[in-house]
XYZ file of N, CA and C in Angstrom:
504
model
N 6.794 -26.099 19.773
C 7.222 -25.178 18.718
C 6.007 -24.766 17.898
N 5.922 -23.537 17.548
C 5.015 -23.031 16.511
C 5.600 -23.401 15.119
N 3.794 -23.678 14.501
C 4.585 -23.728 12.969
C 5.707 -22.926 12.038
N 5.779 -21.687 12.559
C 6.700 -20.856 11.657
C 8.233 -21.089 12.523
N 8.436 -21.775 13.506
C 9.651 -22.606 14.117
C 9.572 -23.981 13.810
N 8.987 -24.598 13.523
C 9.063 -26.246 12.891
C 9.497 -25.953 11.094
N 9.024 -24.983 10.810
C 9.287 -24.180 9.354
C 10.785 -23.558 9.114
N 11.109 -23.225 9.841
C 12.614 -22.754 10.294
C 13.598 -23.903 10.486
N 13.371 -24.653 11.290
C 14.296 -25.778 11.568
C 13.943 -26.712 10.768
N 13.333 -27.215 10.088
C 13.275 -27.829 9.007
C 14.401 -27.355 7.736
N 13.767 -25.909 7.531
C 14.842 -25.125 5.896
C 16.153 -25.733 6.746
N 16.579 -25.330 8.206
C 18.047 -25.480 8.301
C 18.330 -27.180 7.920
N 17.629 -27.733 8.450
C 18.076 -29.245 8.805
C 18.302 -29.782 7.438
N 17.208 -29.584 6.911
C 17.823 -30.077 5.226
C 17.931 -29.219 4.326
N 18.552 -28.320 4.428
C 18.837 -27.327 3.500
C 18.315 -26.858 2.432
N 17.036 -26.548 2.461
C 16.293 -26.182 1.734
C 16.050 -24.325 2.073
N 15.605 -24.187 0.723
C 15.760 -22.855 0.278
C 14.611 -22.047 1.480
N 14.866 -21.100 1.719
C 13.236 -20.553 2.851
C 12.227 -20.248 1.845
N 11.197 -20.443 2.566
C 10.054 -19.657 1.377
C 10.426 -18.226 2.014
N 9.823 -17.752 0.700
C 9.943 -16.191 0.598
C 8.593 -15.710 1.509
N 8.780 -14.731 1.820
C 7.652 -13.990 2.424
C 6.797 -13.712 1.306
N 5.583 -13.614 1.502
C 4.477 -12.955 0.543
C 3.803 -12.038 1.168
N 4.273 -10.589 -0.095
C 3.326 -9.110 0.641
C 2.742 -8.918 -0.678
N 1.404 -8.499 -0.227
C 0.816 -7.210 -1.205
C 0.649 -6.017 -0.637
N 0.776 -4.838 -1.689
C 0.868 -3.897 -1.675
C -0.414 -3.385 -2.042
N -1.713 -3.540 -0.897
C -2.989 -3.071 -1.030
C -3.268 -1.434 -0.847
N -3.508 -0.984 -2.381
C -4.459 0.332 -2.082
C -5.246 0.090 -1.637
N -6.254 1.154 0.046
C -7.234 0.764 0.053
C -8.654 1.790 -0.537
N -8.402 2.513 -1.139
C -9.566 3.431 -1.852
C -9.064 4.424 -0.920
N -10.553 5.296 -1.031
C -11.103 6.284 -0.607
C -10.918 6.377 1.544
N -11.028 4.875 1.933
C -11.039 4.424 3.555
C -12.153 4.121 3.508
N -13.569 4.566 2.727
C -14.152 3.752 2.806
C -14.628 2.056 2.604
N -15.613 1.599 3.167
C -16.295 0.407 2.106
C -16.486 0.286 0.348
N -17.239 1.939 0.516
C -17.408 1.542 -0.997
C -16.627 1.825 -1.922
N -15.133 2.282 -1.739
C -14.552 2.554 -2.247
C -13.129 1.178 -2.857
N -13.281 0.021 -1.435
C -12.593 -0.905 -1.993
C -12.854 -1.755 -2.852
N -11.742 -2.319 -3.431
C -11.706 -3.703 -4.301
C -12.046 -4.797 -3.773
N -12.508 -5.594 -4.861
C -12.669 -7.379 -3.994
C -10.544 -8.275 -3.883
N -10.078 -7.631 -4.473
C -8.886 -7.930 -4.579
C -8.125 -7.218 -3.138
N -8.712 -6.004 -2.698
C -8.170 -5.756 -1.513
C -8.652 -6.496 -0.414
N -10.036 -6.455 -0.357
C -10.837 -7.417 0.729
C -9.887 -8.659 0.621
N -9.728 -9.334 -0.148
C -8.836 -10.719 -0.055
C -7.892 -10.802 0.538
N -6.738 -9.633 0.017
C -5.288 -9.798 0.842
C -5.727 -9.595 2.033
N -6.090 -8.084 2.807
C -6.806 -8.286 3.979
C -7.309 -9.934 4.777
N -7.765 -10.267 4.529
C -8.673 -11.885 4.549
C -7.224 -12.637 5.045
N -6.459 -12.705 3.671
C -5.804 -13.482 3.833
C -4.523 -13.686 4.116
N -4.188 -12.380 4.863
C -2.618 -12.173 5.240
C -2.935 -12.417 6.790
N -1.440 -12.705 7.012
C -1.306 -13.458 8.677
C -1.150 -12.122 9.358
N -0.719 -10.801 8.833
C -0.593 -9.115 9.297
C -0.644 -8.542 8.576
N -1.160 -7.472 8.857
C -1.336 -5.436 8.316
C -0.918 -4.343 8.979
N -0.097 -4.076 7.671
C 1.024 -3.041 8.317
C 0.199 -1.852 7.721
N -0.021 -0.326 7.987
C 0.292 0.359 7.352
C -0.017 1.495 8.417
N -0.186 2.810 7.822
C -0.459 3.902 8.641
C -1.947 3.413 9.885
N -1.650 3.976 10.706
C -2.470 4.052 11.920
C -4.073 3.944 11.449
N -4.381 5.256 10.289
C -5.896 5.585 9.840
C -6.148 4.180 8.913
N -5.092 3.932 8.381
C -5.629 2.842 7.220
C -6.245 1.145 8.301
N -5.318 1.024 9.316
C -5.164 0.094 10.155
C -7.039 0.028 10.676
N -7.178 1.033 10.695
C -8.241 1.643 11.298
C -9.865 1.539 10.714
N -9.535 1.479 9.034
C -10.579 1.358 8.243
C -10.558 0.052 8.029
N -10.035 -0.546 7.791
C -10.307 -1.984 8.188
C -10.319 -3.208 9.217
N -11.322 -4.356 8.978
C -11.159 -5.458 10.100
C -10.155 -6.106 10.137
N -9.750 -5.742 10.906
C -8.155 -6.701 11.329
C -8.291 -7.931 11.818
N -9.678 -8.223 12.399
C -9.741 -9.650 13.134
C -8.764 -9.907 14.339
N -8.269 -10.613 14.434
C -7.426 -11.327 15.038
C -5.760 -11.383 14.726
N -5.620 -10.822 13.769
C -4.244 -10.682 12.985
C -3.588 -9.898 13.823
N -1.830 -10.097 13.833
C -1.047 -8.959 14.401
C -0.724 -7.909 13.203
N -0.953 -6.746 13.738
C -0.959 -5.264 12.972
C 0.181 -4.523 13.627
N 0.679 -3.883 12.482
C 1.974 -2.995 12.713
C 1.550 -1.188 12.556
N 1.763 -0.548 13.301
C 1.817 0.621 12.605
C 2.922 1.792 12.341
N 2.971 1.635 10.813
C 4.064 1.735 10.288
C 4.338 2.328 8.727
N 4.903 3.416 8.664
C 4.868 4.250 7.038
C 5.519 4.322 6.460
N 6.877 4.555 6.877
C 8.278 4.386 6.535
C 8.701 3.135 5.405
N 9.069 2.870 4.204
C 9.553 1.816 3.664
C 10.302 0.866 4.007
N 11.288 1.665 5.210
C 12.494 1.028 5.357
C 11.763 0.792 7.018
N 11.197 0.985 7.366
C 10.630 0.773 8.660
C 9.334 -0.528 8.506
N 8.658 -0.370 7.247
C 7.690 -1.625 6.858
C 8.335 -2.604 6.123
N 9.866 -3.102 5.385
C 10.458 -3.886 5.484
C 10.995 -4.386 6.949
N 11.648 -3.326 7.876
C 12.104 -4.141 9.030
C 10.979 -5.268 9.801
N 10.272 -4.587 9.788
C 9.000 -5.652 10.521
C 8.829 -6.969 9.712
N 8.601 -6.524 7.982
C 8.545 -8.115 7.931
C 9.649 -9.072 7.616
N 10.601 -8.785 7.667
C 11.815 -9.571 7.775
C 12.198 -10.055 8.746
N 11.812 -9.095 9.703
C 11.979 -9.734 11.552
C 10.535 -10.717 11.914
N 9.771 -10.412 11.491
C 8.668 -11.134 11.885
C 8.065 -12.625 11.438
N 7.784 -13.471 12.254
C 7.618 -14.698 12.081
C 6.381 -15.133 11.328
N 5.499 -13.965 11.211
C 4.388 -14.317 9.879
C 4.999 -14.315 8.035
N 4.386 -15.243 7.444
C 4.496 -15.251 6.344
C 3.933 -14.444 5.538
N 3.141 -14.355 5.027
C 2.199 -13.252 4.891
C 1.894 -12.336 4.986
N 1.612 -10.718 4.543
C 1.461 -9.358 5.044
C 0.727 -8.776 3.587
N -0.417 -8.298 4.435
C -0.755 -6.689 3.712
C -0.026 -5.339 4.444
N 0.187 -4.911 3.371
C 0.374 -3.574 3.357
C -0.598 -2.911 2.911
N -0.958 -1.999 3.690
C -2.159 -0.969 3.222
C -1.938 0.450 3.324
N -2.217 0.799 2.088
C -1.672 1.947 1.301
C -2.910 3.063 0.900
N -2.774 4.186 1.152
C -4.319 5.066 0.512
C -4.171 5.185 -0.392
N -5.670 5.083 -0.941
C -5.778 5.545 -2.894
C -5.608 4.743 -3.358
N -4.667 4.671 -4.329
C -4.029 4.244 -5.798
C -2.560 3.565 -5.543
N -2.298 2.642 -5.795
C -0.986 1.769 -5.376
C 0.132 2.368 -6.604
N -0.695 3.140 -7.296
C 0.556 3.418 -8.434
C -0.038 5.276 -8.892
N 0.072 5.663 -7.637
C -0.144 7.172 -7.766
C 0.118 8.037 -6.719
N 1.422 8.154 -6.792
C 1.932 8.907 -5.343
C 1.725 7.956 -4.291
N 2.129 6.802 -4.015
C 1.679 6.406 -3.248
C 3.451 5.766 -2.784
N 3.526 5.343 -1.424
C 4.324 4.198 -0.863
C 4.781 2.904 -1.946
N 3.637 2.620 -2.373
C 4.240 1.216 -2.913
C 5.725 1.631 -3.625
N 6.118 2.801 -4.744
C 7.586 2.860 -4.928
C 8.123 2.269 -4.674
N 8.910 2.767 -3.212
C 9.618 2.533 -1.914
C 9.755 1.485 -1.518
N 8.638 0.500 -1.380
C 8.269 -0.275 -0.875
C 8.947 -1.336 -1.812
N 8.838 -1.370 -3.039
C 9.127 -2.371 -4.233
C 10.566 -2.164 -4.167
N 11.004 -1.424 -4.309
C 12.140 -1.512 -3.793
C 13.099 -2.328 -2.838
N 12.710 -1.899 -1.653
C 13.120 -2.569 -0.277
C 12.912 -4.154 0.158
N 11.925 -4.708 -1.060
C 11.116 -6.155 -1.077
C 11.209 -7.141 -1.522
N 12.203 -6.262 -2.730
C 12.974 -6.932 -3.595
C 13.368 -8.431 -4.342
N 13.430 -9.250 -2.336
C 13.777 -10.411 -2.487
C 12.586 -10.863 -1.801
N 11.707 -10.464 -1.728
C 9.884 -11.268 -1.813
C 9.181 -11.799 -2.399
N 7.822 -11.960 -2.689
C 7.549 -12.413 -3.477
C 6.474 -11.067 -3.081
N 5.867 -10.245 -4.015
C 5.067 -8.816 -3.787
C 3.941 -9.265 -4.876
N 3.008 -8.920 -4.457
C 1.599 -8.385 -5.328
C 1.408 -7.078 -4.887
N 1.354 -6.592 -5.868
C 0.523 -4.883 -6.137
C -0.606 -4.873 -6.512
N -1.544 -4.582 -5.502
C -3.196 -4.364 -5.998
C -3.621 -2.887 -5.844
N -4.109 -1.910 -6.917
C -4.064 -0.825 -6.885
C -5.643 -0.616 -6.320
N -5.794 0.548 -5.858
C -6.987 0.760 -5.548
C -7.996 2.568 -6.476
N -8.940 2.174 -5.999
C -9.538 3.997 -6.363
C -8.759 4.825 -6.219
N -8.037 6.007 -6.762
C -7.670 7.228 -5.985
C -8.919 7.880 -5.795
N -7.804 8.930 -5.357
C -8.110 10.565 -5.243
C -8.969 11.514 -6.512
N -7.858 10.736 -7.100
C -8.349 11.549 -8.609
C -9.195 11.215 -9.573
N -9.097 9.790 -9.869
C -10.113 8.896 -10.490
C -12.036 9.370 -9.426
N -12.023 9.084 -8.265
C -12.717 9.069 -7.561
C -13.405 10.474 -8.114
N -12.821 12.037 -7.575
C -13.025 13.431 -7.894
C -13.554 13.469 -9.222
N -13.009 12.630 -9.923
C -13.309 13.070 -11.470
C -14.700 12.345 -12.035
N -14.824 11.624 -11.083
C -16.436 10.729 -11.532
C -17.492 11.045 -10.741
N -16.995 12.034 -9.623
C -17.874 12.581 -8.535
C -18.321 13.940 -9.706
N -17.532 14.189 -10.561
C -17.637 15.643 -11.475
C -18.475 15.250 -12.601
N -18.153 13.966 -12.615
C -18.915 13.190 -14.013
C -18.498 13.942 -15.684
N -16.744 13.876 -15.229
C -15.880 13.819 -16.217
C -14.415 12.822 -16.009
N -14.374 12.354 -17.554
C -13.133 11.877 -17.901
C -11.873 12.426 -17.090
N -10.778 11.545 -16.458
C -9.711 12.493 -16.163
C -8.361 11.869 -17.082
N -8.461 11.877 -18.478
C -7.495 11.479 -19.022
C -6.836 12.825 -19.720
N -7.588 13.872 -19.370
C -6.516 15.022 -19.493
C -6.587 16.231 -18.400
N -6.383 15.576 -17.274
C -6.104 16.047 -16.021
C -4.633 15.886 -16.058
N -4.421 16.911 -16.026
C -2.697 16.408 -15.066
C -2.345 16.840 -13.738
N -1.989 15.246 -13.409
C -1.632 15.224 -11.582
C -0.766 15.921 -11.022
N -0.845 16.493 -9.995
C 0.683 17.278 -9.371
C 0.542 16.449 -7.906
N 1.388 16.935 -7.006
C 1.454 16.633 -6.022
C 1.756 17.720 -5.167
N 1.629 18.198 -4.366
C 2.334 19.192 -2.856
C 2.125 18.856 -1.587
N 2.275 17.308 -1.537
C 1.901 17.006 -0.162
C 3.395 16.377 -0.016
N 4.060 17.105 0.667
C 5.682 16.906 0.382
C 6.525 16.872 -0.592
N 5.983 17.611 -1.326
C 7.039 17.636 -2.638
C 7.096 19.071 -3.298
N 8.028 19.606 -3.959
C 7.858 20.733 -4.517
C 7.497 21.228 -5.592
N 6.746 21.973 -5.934
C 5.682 21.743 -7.360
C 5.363 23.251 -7.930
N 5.345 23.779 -8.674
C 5.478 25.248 -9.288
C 3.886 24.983 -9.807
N 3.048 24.443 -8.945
C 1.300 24.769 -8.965
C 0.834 25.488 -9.801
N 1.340 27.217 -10.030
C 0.812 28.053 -10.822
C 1.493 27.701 -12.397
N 2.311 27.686 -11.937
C 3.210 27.179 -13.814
C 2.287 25.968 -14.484
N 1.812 24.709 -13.478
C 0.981 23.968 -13.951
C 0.002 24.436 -14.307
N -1.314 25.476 -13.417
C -2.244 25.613 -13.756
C -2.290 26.376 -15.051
N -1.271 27.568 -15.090
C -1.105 27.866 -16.602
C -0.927 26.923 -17.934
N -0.066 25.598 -17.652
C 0.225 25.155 -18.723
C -0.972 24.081 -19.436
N -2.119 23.530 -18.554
C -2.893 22.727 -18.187
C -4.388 23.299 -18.829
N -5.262 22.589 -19.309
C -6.412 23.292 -19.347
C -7.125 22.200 -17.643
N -6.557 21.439 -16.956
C -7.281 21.011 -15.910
C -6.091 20.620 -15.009
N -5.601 20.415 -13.929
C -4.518 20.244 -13.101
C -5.378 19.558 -11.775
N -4.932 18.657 -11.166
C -5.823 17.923 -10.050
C -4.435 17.743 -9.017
N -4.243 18.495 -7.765
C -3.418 18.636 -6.830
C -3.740 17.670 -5.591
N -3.145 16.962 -5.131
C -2.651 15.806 -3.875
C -2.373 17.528 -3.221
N -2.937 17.366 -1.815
C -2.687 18.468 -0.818
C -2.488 17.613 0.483
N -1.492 18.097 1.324
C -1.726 17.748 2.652
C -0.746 18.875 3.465
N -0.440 17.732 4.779
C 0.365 18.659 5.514
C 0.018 19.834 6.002
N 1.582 20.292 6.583
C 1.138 22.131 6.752
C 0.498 22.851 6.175
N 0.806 22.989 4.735
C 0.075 23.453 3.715
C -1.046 22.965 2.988
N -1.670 22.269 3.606
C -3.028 21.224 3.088
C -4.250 22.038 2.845
């Protein structure tokens, strides 16, 4: 038996509570190096798998770990509920609390135990590449979402747009 089956039949045999799974919810920057945290490098390090989109999977060393690829909320809960690792990063682009997955994700996880480690965005990043403040930028989004762009840029003396997709 593997440990995460000696771990199993144990909770049953004496009725003890399961441990919870442990995920973080790693932004990873920019995809680059220099764009991550030492807090992302860690979960990375130290999760038994990494789930996330294909490109993110991609910017980092996976080692030896089993990797999922996977975007969906309700598709990156199924995996780790079915899956016999304890442990999981999730890796997320940018900013863990800026348009990003994690939402969704906090949601669906509910009964986990979750760390959220945010990373660089988009916007933070742009705005120090400009070598200005972005505390009166306001964010929009149109990378799947619907957004009256020009009404912003009118109302805004600065507006910073998330683009992708068809319309990217």
């Amino acid at each position: 038996m593997d440990l995460d089956a000696v771990i199993r039949l144990m909770e049953q045999r004496f009725n003890l509570t399961p441990v919870k799974k442990k995920v973080a919810l790693v932004g990873i920057g920019m995809g680059n190096p220099e764009t991550r945290t030492l807090g992302m490098e860690r979960a990375v390090r130290e999760a038994d798998c990494l789930i996330g989109a294909r490109r993110m999977l991609e910017s980092v060393d996976t080692g030896n770990k089993k990797t999922y690829a996977a975007v969906a909320a309700k598709d990156i809960a199924e995996i780790i509920r079915s899956s016999a690792e304890r442990s999981f990063a999730v890796l997320l682009s940018g900013d863990t609390g800026f348009y990003s997955g994690a939402k969704a994700l906090l949601a669906e996880l509910s009964d986990m135990e979750v760390e959220v480690l945010p990373g660089i965005g988009s916007l933070q990043y742009f705005c120090s590449r400009l070598q200005r403040t972005w505390q009166d930028v306001r964010p929009v989004s149109l990378h799947g979402r619907d957004c009256d762009f020009i009404g912003e840029v009118r109302r805004n003396a600065a507006v910073f747009a998330l683009v992708g997709g068809e319309d990217g």
